[in-house]
PDB file of C-alpha atoms in Angstrom:
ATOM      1  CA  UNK A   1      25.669 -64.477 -71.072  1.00  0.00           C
ATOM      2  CA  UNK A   2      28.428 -62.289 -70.348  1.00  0.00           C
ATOM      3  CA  UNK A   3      26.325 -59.215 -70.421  1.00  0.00           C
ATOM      4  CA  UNK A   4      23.386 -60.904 -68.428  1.00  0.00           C
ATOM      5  CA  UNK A   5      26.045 -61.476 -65.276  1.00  0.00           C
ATOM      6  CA  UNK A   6      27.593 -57.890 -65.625  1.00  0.00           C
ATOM      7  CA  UNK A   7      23.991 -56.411 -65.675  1.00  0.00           C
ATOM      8  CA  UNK A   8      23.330 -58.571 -62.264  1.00  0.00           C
ATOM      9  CA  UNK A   9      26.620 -57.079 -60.817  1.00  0.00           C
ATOM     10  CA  UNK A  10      25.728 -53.540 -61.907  1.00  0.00           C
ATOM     11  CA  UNK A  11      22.361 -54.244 -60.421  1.00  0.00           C
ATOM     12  CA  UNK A  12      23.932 -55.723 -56.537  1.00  0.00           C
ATOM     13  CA  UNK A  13      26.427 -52.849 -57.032  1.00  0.00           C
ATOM     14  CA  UNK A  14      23.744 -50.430 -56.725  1.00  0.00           C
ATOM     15  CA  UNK A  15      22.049 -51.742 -54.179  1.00  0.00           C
ATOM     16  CA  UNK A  16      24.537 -52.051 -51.792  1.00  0.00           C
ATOM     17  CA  UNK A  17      25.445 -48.637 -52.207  1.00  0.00           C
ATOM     18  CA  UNK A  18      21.915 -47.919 -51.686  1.00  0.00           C
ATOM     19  CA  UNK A  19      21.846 -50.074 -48.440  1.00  0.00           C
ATOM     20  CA  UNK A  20      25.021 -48.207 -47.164  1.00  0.00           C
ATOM     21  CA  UNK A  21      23.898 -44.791 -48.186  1.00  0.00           C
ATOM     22  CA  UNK A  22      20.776 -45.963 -45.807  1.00  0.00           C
ATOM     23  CA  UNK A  23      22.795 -46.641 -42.957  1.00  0.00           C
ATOM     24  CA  UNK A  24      24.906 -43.573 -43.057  1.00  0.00           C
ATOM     25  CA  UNK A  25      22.748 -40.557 -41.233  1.00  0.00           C
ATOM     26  CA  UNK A  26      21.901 -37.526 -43.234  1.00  0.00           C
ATOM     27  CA  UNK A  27      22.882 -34.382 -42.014  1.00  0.00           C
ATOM     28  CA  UNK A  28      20.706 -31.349 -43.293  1.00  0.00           C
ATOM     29  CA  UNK A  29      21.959 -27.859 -42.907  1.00  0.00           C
ATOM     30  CA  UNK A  30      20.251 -25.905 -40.233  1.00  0.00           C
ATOM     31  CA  UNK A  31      18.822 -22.461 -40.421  1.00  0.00           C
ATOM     32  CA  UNK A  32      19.702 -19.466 -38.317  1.00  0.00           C
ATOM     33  CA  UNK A  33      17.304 -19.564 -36.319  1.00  0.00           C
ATOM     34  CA  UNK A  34      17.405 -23.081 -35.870  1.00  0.00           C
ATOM     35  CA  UNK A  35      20.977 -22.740 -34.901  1.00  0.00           C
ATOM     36  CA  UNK A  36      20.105 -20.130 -32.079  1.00  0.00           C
ATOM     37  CA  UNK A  37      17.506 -22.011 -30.869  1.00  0.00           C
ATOM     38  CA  UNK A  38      20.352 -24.541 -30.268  1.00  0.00           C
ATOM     39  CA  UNK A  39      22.463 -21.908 -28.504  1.00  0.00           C
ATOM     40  CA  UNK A  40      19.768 -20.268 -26.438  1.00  0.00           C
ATOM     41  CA  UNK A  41      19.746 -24.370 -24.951  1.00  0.00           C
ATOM     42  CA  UNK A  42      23.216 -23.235 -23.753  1.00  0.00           C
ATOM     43  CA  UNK A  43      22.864 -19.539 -22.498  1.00  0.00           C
ATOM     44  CA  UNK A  44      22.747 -18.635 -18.976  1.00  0.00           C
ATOM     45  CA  UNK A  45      22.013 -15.398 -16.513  1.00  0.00           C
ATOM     46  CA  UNK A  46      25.202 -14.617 -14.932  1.00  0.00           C
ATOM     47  CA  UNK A  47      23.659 -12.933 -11.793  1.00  0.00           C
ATOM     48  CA  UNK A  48      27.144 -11.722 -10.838  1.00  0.00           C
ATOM     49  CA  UNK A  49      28.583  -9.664 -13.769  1.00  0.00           C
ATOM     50  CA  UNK A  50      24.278  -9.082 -14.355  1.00  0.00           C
ATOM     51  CA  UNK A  51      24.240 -10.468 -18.100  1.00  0.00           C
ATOM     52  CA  UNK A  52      23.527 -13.419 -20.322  1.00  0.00           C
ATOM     53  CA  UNK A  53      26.694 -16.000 -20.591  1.00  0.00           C
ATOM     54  CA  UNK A  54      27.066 -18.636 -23.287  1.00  0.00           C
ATOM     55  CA  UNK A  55      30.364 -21.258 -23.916  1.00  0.00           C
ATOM     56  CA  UNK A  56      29.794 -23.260 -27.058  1.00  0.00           C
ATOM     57  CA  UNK A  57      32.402 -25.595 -27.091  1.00  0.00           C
ATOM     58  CA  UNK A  58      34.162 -27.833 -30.679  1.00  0.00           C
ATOM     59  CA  UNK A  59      32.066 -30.909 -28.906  1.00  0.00           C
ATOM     60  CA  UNK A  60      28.676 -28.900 -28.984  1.00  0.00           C
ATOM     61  CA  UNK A  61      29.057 -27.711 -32.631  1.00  0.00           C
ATOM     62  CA  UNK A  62      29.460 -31.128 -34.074  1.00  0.00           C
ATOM     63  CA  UNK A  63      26.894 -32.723 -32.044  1.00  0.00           C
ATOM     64  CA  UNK A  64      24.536 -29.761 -33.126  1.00  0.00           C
ATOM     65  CA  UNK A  65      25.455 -29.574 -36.903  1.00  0.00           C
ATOM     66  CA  UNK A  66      26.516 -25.761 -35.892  1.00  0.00           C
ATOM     67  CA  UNK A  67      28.158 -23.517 -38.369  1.00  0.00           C
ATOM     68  CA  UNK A  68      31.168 -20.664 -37.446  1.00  0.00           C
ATOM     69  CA  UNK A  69      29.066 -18.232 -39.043  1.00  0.00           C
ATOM     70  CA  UNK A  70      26.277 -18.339 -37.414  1.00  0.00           C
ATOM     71  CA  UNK A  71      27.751 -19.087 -33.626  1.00  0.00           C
ATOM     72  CA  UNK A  72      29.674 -16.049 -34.540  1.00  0.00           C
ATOM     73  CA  UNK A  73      26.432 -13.916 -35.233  1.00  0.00           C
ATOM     74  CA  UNK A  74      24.769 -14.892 -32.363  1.00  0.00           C
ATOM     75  CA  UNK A  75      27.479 -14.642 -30.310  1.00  0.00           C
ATOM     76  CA  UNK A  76      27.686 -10.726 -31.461  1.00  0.00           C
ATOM     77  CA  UNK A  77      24.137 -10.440 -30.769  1.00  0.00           C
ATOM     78  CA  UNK A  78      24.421 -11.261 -27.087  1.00  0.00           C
ATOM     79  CA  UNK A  79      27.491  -9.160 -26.507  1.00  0.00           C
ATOM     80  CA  UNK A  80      25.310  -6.156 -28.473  1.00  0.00           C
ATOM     81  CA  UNK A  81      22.448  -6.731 -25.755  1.00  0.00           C
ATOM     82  CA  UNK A  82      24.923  -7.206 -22.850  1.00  0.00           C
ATOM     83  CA  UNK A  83      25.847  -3.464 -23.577  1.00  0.00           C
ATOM     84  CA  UNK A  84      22.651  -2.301 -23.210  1.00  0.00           C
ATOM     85  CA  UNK A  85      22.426  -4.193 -19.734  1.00  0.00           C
ATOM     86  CA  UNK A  86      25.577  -2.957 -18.977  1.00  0.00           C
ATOM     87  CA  UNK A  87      24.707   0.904 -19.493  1.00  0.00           C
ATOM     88  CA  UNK A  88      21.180   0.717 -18.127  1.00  0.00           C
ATOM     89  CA  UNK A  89      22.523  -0.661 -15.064  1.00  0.00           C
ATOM     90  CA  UNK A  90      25.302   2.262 -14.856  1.00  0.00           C
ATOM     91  CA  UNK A  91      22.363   4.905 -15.143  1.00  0.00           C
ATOM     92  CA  UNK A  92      20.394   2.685 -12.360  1.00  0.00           C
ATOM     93  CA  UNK A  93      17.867   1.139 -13.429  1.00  0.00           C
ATOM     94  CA  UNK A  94      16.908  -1.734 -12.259  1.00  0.00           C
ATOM     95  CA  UNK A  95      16.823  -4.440 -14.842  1.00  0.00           C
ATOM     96  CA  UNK A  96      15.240  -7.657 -15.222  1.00  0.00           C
ATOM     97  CA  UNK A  97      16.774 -10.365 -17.308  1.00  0.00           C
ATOM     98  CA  UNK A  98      14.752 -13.344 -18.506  1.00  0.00           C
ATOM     99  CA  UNK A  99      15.558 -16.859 -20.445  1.00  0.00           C
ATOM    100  CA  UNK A 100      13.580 -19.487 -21.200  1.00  0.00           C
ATOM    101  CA  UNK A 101      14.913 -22.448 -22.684  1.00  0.00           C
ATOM    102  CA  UNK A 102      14.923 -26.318 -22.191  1.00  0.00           C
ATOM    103  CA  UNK A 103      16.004 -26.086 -18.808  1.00  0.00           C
ATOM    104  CA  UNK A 104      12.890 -23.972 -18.234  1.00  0.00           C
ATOM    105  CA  UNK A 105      11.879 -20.157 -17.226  1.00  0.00           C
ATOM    106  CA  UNK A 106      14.204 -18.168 -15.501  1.00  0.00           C
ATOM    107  CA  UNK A 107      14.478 -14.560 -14.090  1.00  0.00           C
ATOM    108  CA  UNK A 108      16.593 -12.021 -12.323  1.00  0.00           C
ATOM    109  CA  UNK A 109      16.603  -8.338 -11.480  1.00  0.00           C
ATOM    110  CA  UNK A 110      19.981  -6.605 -11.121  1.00  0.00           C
ATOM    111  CA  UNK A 111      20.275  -3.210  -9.145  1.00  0.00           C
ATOM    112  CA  UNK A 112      17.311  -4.587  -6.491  1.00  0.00           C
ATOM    113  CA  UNK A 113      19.668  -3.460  -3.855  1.00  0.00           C
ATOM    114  CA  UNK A 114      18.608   0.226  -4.556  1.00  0.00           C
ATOM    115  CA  UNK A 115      14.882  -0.344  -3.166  1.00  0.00           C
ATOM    116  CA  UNK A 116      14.268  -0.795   0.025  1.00  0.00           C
ATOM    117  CA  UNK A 117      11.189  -1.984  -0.112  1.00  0.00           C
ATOM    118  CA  UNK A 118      10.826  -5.345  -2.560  1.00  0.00           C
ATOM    119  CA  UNK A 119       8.067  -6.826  -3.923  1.00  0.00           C
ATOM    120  CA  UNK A 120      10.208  -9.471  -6.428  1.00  0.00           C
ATOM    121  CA  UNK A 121       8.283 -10.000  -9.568  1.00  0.00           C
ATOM    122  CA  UNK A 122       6.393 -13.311 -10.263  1.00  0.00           C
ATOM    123  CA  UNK A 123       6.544 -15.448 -13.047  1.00  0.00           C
ATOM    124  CA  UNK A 124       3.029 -16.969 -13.983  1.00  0.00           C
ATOM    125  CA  UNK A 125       3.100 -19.705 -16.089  1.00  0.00           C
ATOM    126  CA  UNK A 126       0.992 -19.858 -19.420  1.00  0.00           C
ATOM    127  CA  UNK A 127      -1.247 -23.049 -18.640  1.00  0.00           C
ATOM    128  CA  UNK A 128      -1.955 -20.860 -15.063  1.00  0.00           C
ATOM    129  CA  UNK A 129      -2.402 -17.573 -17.200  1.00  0.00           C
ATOM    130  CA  UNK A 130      -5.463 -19.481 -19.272  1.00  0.00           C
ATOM    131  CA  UNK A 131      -7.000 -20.692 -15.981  1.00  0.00           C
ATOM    132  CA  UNK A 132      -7.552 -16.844 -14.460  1.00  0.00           C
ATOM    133  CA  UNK A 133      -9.306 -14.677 -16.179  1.00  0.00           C
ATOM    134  CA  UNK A 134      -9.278 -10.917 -15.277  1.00  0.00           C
ATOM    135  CA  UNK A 135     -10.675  -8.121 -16.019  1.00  0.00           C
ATOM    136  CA  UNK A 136      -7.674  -5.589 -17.566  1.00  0.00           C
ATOM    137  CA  UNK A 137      -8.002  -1.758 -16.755  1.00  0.00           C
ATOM    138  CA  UNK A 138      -5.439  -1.062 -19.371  1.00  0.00           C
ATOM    139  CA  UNK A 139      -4.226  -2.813 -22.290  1.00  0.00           C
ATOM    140  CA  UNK A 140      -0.989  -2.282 -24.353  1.00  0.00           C
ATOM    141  CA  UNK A 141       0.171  -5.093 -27.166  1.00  0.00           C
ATOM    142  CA  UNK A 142       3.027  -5.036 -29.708  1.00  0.00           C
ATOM    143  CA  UNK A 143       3.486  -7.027 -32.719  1.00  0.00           C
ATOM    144  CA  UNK A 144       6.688  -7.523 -35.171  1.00  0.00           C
ATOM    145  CA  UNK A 145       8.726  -5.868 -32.347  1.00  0.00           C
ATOM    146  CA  UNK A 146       6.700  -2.433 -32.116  1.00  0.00           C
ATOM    147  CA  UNK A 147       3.749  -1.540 -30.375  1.00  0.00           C
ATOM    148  CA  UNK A 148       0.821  -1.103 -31.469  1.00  0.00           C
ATOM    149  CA  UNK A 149       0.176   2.576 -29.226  1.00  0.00           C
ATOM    150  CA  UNK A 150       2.652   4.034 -26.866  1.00  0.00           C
ATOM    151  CA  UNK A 151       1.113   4.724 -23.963  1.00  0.00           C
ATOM    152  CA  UNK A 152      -2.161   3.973 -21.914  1.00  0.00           C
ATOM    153  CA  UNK A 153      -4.201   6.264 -19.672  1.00  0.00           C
ATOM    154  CA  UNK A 154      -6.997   4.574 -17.369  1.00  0.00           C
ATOM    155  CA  UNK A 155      -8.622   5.035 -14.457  1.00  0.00           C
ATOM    156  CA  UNK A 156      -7.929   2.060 -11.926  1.00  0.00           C
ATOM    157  CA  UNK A 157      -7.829   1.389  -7.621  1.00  0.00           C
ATOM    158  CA  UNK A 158      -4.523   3.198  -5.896  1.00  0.00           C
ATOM    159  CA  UNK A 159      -2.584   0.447  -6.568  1.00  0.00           C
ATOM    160  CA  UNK A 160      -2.374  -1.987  -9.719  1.00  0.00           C
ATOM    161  CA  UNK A 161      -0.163  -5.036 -11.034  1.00  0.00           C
ATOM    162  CA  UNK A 162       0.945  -5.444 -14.531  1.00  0.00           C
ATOM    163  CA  UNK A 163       1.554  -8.610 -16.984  1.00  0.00           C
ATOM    164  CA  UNK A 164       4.462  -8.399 -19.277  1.00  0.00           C
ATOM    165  CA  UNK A 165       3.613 -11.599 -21.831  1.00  0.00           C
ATOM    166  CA  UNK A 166       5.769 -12.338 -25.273  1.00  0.00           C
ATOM    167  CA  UNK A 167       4.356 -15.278 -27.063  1.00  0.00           C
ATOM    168  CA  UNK A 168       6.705 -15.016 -29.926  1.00  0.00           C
ATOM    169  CA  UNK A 169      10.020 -13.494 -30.868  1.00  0.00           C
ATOM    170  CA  UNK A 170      12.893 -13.897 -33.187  1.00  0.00           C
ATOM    171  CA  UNK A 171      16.057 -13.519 -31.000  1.00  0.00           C
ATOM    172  CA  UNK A 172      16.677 -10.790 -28.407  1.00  0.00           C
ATOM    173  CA  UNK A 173      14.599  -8.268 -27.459  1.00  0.00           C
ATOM    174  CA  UNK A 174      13.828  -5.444 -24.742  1.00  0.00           C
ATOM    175  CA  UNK A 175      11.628  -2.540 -23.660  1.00  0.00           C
ATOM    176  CA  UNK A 176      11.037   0.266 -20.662  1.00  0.00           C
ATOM    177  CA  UNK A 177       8.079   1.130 -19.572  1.00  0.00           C
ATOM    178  CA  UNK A 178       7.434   4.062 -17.457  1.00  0.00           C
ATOM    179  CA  UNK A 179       4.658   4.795 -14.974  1.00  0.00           C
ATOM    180  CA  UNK A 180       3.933   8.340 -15.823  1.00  0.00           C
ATOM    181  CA  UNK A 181       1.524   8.790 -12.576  1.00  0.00           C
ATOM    182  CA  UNK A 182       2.704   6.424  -9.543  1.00  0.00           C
ATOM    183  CA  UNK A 183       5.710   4.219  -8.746  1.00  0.00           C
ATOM    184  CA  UNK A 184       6.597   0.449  -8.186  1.00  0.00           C
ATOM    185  CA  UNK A 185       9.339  -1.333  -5.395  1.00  0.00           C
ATOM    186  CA  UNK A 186      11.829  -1.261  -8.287  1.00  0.00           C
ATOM    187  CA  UNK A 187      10.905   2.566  -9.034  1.00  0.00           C
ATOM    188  CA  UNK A 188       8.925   4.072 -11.805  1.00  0.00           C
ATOM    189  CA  UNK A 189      10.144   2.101 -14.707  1.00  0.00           C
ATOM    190  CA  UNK A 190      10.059  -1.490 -15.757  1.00  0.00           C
ATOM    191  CA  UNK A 191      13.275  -2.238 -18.060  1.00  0.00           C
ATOM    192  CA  UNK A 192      13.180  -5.890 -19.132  1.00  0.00           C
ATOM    193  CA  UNK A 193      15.033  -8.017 -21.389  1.00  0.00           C
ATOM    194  CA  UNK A 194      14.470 -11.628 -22.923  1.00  0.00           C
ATOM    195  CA  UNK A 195      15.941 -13.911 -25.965  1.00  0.00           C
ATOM    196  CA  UNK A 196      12.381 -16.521 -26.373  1.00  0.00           C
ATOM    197  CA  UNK A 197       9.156 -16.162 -25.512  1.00  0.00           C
ATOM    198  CA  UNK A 198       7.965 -16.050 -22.023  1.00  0.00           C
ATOM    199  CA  UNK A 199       5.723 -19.384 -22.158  1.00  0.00           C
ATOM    200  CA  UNK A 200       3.834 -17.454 -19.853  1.00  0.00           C
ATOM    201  CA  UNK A 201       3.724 -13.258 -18.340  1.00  0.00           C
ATOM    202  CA  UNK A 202       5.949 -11.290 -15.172  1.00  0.00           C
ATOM    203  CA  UNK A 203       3.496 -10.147 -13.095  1.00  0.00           C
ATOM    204  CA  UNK A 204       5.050  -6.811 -11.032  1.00  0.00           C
ATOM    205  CA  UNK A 205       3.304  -6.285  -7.461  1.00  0.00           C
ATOM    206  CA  UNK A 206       2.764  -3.514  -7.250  1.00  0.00           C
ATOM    207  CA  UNK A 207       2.617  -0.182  -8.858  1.00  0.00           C
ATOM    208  CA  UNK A 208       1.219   2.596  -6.147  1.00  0.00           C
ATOM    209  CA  UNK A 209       0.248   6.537  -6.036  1.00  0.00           C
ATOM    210  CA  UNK A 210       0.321   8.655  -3.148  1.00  0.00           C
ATOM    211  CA  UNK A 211      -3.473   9.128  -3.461  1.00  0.00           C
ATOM    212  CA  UNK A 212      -5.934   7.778  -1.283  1.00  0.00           C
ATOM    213  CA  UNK A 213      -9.325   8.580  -3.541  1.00  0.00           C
ATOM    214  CA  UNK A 214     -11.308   5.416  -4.598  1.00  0.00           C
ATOM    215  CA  UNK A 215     -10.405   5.956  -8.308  1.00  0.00           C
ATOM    216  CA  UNK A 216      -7.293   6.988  -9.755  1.00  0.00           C
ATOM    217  CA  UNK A 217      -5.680   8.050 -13.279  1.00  0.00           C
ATOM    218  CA  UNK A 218      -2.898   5.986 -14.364  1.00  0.00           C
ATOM    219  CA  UNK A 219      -0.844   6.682 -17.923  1.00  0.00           C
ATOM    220  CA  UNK A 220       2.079   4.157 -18.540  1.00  0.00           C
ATOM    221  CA  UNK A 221       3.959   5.076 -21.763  1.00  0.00           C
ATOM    222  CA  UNK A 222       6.428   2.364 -23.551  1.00  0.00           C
ATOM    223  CA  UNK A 223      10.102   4.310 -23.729  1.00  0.00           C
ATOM    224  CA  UNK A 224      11.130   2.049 -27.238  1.00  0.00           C
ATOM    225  CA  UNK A 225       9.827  -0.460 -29.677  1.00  0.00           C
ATOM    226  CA  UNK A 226      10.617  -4.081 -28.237  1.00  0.00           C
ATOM    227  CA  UNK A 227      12.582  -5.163 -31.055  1.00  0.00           C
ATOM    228  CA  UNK A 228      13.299  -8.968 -31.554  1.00  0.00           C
ATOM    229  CA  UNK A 229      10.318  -9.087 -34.153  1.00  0.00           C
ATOM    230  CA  UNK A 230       8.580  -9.760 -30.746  1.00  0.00           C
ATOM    231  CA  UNK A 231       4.858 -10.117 -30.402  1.00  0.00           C
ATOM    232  CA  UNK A 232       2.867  -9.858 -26.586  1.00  0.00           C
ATOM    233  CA  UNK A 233       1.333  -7.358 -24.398  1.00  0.00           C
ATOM    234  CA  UNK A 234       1.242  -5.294 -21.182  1.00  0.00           C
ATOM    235  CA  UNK A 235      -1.868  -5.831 -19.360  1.00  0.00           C
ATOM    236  CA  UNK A 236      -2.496  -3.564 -15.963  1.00  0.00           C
ATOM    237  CA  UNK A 237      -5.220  -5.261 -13.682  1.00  0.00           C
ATOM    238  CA  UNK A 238      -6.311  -3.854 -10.240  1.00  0.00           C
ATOM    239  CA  UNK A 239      -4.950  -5.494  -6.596  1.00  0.00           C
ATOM    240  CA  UNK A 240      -7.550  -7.890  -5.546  1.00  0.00           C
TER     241      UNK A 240
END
């Protein structure tokens, strides 16, 4: 009889711990990229100082389940691309900085002040991108953050707009392009950087040659790979 009641209190003993082990919330470990995904939640464009700002706070980490490590590396990575900004402004360029997070899509283009004429660029959202079809005069795409061919030569209308689209990435990532045969408001290059996908393209109005014939020969030529294990395109349409 003795051993039949200690088997019953063995038996209660395990499943109340079971009951409380329940109740208690499990915590899994999150990956690195889940982790950044977090962060990116907390990043902003700081269009003064022209780069991407981030504070994660002690109260943030342990609501998020975030690690030191990898705050720390991601952290590193946005200083790293805030360099880049840095120097690309210093030679001039004008550069366009893009985040897209749950607080939705946003842009900005530092150095503007250098054009005189301005034709901002326009953000087109992806469920408005599947609506319009057009017809593309020239096509470049890259995939696993390199493209796919470096430049593109067509013949298009005098002037032409261009779609910059990535659907996926993993972290940061940036590219120039160059218009080898005409010019835009913001100059001959397009120097862009982003940390997600762009749920959507950056249309540029417009891109122009001095030429007045009915037909005329474009060639835009990608400077560097896109990095970011980024996948998307650069469509050029003509001006309707």
């Amino acid at each position: 009889m003795k051993k039949l009641l200690l088997s019953f209190a063995f038996v209660f003993a395990l499943v109340g711990c079971k009951k409380e082990f329940d109740e208690e919330k499990i915590i899994m470990p999150l990956t690195y990229e889940q982790e950044a995904a977090v962060i990116n939640n907390y990043t902003t464009i700081d269009t003064v100082n022209n780069c991407y700002s981030v504070i994660i706070t002690d109260e943030i980490m342990l609501e998020h389940n975030l690690t030191e490590k990898n705050v720390i590396r991601a952290l590193k990575g946005i200083e790293s691309i805030n360099k880049n900004i840095e120097e690309d402004i210093k030679d001039g360029k004008m550069v366009t900085l893009t985040l897209n997070n749950m607080h939705g899509f946003k842009s900005f283009t530092a150095n503007i002040d250098k054009s005189q004429i301005k034709f901002l660029d326009l953000y087109v959202p992806e469920s408005e991108l599947k609506r319009t079809e057009r017809a593309y005069a020239g096509k470049m795409s890259f995939a696993y953050g390199n493209w796919f061919e470096y430049s593109k030569s067509f013949e298009a209308t005098e002037e032409v707009s261009s779609d910059f689209c990535v659907t996926s990435c993993e972290g940061y990532w940036s590219t120039a392009i160059v218009c080898e045969t005409g010019s835009s408001s913001y100059g001959p290059a397009f120097t862009i950087y982003g940390n997600s996908n762009t749920a959507g393209c950056i249309k540029r109005y417009w891109w122009f040659t001095d030429t007045k014939d009915t037909s005329c020969h474009w060639t835009f030529r990608a400077q560097k790979p896109v990095g970011g294990n980024a996948k998307g395109y650069f469509n050029i349409s003509d001006v309707y």
